[in-house]
Short mmCIF file of C-alpha atoms in Angstrom, two decimals:
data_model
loop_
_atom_site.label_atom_id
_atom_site.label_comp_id
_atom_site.label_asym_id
_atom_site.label_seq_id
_atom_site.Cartn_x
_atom_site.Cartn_y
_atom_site.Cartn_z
CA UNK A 1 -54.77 -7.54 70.29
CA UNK A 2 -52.72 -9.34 67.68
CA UNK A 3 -51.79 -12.57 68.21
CA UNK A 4 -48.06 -11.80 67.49
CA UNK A 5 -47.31 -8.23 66.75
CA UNK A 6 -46.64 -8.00 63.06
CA UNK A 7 -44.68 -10.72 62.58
CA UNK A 8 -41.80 -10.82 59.42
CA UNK A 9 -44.12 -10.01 56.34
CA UNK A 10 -41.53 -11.54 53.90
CA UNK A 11 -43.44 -12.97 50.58
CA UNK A 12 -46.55 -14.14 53.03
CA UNK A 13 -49.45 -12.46 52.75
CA UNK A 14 -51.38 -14.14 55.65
CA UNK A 15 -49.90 -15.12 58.70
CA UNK A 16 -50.82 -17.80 60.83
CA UNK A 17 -53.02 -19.03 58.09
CA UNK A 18 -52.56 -22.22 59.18
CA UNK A 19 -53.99 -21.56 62.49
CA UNK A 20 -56.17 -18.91 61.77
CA UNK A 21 -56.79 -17.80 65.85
CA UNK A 22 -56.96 -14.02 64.39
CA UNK A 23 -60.31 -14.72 63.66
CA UNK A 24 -61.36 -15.45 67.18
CA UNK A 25 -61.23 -11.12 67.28
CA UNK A 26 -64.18 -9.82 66.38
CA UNK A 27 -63.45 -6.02 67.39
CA UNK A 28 -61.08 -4.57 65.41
CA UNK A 29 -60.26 -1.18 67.30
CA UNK A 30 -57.64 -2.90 70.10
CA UNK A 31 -55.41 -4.17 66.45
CA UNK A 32 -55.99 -0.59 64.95
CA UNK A 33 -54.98 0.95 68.21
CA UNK A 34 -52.11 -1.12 68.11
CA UNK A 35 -51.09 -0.04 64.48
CA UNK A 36 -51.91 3.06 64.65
CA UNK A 37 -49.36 3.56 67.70
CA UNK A 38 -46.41 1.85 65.97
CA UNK A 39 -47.26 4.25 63.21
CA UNK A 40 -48.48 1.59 60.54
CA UNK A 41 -51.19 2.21 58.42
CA UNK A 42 -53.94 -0.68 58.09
CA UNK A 43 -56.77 -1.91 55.89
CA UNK A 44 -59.90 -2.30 57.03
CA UNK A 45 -62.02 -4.92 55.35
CA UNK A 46 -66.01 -4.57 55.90
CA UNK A 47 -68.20 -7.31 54.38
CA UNK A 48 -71.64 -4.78 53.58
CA UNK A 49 -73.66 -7.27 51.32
CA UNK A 50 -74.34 -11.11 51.51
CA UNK A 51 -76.09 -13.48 49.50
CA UNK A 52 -77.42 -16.44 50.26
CA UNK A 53 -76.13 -18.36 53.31
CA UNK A 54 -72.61 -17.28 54.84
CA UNK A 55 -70.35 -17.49 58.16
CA UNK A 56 -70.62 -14.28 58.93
CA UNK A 57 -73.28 -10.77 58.23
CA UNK A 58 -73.16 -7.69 56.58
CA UNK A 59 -71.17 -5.33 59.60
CA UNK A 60 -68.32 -8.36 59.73
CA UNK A 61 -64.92 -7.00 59.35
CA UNK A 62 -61.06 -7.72 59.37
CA UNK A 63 -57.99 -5.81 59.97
CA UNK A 64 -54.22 -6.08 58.20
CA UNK A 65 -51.62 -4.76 59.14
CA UNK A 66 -48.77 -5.69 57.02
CA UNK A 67 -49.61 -9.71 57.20
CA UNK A 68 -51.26 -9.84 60.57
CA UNK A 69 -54.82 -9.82 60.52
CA UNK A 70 -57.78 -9.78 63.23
CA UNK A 71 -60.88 -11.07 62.44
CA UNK A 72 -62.36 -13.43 59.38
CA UNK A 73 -65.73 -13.85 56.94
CA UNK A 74 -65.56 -17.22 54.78
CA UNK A 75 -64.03 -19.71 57.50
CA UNK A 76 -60.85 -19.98 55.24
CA UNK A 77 -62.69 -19.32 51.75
CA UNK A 78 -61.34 -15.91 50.85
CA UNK A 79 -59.20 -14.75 53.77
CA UNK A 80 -56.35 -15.23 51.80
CA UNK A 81 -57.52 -13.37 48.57
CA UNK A 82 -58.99 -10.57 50.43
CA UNK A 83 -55.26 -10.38 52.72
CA UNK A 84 -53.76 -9.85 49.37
CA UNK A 85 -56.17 -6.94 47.61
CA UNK A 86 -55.05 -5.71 51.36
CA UNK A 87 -52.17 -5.11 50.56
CA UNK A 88 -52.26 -3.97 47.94
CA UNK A 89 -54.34 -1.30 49.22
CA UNK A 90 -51.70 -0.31 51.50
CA UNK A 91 -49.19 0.46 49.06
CA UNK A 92 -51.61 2.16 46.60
CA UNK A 93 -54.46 3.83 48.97
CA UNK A 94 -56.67 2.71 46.79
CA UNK A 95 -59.59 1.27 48.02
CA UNK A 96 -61.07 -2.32 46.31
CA UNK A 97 -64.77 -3.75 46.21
CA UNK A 98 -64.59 -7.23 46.22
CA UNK A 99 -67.32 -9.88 45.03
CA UNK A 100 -66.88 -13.68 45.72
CA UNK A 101 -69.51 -16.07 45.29
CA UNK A 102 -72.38 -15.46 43.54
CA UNK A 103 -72.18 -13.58 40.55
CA UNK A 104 -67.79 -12.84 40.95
CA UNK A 105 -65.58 -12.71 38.03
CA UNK A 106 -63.62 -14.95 39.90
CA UNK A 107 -64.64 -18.20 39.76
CA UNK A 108 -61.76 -19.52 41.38
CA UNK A 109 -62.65 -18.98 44.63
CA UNK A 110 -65.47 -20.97 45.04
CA UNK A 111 -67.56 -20.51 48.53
CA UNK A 112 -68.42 -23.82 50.28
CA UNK A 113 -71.62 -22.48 51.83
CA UNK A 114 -73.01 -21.64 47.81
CA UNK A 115 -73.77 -17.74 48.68
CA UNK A 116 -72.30 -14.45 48.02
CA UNK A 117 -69.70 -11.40 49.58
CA UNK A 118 -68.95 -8.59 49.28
CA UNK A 119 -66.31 -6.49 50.81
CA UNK A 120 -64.68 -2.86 50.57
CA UNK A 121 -61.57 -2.58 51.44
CA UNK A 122 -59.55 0.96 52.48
CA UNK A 123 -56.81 2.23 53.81
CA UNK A 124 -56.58 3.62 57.46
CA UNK A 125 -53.05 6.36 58.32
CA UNK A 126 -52.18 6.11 61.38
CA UNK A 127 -52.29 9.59 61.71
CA UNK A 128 -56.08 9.36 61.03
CA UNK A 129 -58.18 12.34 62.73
CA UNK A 130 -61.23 9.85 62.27
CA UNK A 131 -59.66 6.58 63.25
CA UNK A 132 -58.31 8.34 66.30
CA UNK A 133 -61.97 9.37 67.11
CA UNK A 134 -63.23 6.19 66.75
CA UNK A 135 -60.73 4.37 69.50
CA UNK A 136 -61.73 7.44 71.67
CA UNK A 137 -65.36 6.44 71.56
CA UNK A 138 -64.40 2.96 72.24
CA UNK A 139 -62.43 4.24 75.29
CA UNK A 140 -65.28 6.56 76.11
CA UNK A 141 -68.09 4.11 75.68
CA UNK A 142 -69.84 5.76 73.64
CA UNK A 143 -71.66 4.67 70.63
CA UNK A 144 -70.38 5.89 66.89
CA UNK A 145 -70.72 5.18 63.43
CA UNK A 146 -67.89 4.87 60.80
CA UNK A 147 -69.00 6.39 57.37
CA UNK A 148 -66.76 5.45 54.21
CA UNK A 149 -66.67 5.39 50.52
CA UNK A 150 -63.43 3.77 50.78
CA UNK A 151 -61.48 7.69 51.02
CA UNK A 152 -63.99 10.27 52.50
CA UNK A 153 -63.52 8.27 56.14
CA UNK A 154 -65.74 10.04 58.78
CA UNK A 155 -66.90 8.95 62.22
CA UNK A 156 -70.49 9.83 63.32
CA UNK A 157 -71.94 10.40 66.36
CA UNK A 158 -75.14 8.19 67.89
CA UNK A 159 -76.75 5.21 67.22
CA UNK A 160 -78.16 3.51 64.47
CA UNK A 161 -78.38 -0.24 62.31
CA UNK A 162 -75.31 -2.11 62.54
CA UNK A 163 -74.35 -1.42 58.77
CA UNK A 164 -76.35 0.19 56.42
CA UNK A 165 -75.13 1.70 53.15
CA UNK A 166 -76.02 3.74 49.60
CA UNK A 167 -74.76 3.08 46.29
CA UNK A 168 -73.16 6.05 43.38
CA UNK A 169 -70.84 5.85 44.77
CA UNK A 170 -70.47 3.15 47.66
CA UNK A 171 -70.77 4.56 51.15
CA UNK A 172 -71.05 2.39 54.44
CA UNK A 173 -71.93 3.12 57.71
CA UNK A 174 -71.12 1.07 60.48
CA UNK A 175 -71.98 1.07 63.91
CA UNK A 176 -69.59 0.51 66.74
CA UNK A 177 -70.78 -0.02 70.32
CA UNK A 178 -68.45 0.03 73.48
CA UNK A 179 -66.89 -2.93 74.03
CA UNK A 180 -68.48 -6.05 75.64
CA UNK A 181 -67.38 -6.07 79.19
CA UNK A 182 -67.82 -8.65 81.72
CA UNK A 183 -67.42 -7.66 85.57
CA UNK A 184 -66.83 -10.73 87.96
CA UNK A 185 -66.35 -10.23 91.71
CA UNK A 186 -64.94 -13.39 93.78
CA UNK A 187 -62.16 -15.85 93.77
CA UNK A 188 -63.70 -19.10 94.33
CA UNK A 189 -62.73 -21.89 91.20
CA UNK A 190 -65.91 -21.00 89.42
CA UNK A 191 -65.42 -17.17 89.60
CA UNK A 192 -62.35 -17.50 88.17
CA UNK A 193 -63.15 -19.97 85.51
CA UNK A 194 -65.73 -16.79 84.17
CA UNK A 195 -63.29 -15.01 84.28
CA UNK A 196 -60.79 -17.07 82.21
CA UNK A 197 -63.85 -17.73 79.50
CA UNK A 198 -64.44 -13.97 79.45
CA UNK A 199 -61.50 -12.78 78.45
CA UNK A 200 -60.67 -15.70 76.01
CA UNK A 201 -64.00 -15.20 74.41
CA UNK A 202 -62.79 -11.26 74.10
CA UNK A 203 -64.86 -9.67 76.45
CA UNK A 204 -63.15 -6.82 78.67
CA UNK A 205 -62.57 -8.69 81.45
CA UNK A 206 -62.75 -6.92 84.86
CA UNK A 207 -62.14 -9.55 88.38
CA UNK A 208 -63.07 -7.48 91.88
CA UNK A 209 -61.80 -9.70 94.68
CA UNK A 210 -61.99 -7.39 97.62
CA UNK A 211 -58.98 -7.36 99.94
CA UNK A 212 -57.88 -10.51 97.32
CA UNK A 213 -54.12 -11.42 97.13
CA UNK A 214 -51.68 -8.44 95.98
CA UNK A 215 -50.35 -10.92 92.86
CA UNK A 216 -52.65 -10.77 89.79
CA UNK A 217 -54.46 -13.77 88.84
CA UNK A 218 -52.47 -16.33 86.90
CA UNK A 219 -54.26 -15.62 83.63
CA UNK A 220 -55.06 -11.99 81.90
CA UNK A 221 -58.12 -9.72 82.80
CA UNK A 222 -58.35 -6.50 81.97
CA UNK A 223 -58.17 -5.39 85.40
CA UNK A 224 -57.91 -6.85 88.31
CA UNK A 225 -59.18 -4.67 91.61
CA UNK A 226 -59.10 -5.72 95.25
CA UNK A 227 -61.39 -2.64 96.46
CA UNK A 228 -64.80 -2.86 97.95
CA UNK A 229 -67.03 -4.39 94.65
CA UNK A 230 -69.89 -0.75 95.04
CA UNK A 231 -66.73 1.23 94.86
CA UNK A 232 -65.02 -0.35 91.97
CA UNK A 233 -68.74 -0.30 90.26
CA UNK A 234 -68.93 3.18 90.87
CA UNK A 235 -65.50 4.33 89.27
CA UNK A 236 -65.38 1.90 86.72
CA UNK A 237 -69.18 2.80 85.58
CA UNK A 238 -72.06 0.69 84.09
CA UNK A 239 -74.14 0.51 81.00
CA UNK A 240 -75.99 -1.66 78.81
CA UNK A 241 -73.03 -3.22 77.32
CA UNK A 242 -71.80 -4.96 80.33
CA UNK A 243 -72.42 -7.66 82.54
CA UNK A 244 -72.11 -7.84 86.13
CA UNK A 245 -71.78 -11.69 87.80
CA UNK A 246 -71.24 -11.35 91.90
CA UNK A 247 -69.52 -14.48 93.22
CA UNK A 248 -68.04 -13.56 96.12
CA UNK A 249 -71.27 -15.58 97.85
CA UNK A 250 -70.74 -12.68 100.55
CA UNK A 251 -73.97 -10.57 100.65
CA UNK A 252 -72.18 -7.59 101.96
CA UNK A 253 -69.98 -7.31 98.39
CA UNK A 254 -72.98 -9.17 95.76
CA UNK A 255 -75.91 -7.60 96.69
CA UNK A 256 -74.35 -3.85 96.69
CA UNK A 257 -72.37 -5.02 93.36
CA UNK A 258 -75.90 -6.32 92.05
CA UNK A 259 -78.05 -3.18 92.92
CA UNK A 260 -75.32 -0.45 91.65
CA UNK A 261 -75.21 -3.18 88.60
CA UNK A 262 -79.13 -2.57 87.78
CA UNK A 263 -79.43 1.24 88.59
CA UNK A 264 -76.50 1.67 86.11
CA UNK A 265 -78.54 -0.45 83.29
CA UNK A 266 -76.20 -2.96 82.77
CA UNK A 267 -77.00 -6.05 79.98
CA UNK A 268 -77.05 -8.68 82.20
CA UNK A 269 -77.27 -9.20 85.90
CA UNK A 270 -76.47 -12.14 88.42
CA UNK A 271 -75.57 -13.47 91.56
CA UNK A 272 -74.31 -16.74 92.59
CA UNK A 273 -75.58 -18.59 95.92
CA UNK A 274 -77.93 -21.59 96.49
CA UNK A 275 -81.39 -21.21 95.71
CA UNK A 276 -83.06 -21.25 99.60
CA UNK A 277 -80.87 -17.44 99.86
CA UNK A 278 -82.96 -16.28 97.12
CA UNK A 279 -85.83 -14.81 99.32
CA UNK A 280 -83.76 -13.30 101.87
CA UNK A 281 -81.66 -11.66 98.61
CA UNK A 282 -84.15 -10.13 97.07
CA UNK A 283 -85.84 -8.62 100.38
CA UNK A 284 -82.55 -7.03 100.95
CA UNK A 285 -82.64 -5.50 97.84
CA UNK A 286 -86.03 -3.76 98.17
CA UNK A 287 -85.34 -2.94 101.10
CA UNK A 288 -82.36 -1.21 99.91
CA UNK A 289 -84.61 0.59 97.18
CA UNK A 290 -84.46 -1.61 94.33
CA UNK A 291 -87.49 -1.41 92.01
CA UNK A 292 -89.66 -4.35 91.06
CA UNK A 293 -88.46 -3.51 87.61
CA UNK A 294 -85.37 -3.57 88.46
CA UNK A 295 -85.66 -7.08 90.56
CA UNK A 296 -87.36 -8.52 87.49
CA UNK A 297 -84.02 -8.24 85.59
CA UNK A 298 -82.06 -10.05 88.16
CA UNK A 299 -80.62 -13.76 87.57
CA UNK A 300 -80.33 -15.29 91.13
CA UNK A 301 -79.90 -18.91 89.07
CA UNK A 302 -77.66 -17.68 86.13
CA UNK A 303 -76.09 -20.15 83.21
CA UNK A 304 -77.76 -22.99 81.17
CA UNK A 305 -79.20 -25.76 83.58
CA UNK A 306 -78.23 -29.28 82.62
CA UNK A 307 -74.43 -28.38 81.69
CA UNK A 308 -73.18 -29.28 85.34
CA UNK A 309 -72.12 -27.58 88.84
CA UNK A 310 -68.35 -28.30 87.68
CA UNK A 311 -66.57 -24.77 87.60
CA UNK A 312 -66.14 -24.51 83.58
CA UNK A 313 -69.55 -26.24 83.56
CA UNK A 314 -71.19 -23.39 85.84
CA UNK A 315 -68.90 -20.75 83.76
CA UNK A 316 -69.90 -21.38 79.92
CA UNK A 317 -73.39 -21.54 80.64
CA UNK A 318 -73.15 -18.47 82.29
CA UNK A 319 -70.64 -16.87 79.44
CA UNK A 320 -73.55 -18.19 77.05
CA UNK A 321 -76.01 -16.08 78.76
CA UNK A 322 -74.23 -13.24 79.04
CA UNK A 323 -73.73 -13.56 75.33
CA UNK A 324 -77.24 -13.40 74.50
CA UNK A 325 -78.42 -10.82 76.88
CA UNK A 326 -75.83 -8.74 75.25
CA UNK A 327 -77.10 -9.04 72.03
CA UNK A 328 -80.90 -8.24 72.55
CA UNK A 329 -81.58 -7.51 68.87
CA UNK A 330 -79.49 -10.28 67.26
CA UNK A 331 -77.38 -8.14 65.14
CA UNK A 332 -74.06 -9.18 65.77
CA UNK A 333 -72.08 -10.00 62.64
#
């Protein structure tokens, strides 16, 4: 969401540009959401070509909305430029290609890292037919694609490369998965430290503590259930894009949690406990049908080893693998 919602626009075109933390968003469907339901139109910004070495990939993008923004590309290079061709294209509607770097007639804005970028930049009502389709597949979890020559806006159904494009004139696809989401059952120190790192690193952050206090924990989730953890799997509903971590170091709610975890396909799999339960773990699970397959994909020692047992130690190693097992072709932006 945005940091502050659209604070006073005034003569600034980028707010918070001190403190840029609207680039720690890298989804920009929760701030388009959130425009489009105050009835604001937005500009999207999509970086589809790079040259050279850069922060960010082709498939990078950031949202304005007035001067609020969500997401970045340079690391304070051209965030400020690009805010105002933004605007720009929200008083005119018409869209802008960009070209920085390499190449650009504007050799003003010089890029620290020597390459190139390029970025279209359109115009979004928030009465859009296919913006409204695309935070529907988000809610849905399903995958889409949004097509755009900067004013034919389309969203397409099914998978494909994270951005691709054609030229004569300019169209872009780009892909949109569900949203990363981390599941977390327990309510130890360390399962709530994961917790706190997954939603602060954006994930959509889901803590199970069965029969756990009525108050919410004192720090935002997504969701926060107290119901048995196979139960809350089941209605909630798993896939490749999320991660399951049982820490409740209670077999009766992990080891359910982990098998309706695997036979759902999610990303990343993992139970907490000391290493001599192991055995006796993993017999349970066959016995309760899991497949060798399936066992294969389990982490019974999850996280980075050498970071520490300390909770945030235990937590960021494990965020970090999580991470990676969520982005099995290396295509993130």
């Amino acid at each position: 969401m945005l940091p502050n919602a659209y604070p006073v626009e005034a003569d600034v075109l980028l707010a918070d540009a001190d403190w840029p933390t609207f680039g720690w968003s890298d989804d920009v469907r929760p701030a388009l959401a959130q425009a489009m339901a105050a009835g604001r139109p937005a500009a999207l910004a999509t970086l589809f070509e790079v040259g050279g070495s850069a922060p960010r990939g082709p498939g990078a993008q950031m949202l304005f909305v007035g001067n609020a923004a969500t997401g970045y590309f340079s690391g304070d290079c051209i965030e400020g430029d690009v805010a105002g061709h933004a605007r720009q294209v929200l008083e005119d509607g018409e869209p802008r290609r960009l070209h920085y770097g390499m190449g650009s007639p504007w050799i003003d804005i010089r890029l620290r890292c020597g390459g190139a970028l390029h970025v279209l930049v359109e115009r979004i009502l928030p009465d859009s037919p296919p913006a409204r389709a695309l935070i529907a597949h988000a809610r849905e979890r399903t995958v889409c694609r949004w097509q755009s020559d900067g004013r034919d806006q389309q969203v397409l159904v099914g998978d494909g490369p994270l951005l691709d494009m054609s030229d004569e004139p300019l169209t872009i696809r780009r892909r949109y998965d569900p949203p990363r989401r981390l599941i977390v059952t327990g309510g130890d120190p360390g399962a709530l430290a994961l917790a706190r790192l997954g939603h602060d690193a954006r994930f959509e952050t889901i803590l199970v503590r069965p029969l756990g206090p009525e108050a919410p924990p004192p720090f935002p989730v997504a969701q926060y259930l107290r119901e048995p953890v196979g139960e809350a799997l089941e209605r909630l509903g798993v896939d490749r894009w999320t991660a399951y971590v049982g820490a409740t170091h209670e077999d009766e709610h992990d080891l359910g949690g982990c098998l309706a975890a695997l036979r759902g396909g999610a990303g990343y799999v993992a139970m907490i406990g000391a290493r001599s339960r192991a055995a006796a773990r993993l017999a349970a699970l066959e016995a309760a049908g899991a497949t060798p397959e399936e066992l294969a994909r389990l982490q019974l020692s999850p996280g980075v080893p050498g970071l520490g047992k300390a909770p945030w130690e235990v937590a960021t190693g494990i965020l970090a693998s999580v991470m990676q097992a969520l982005n099995p072709a290396r295509e993130r932006a």
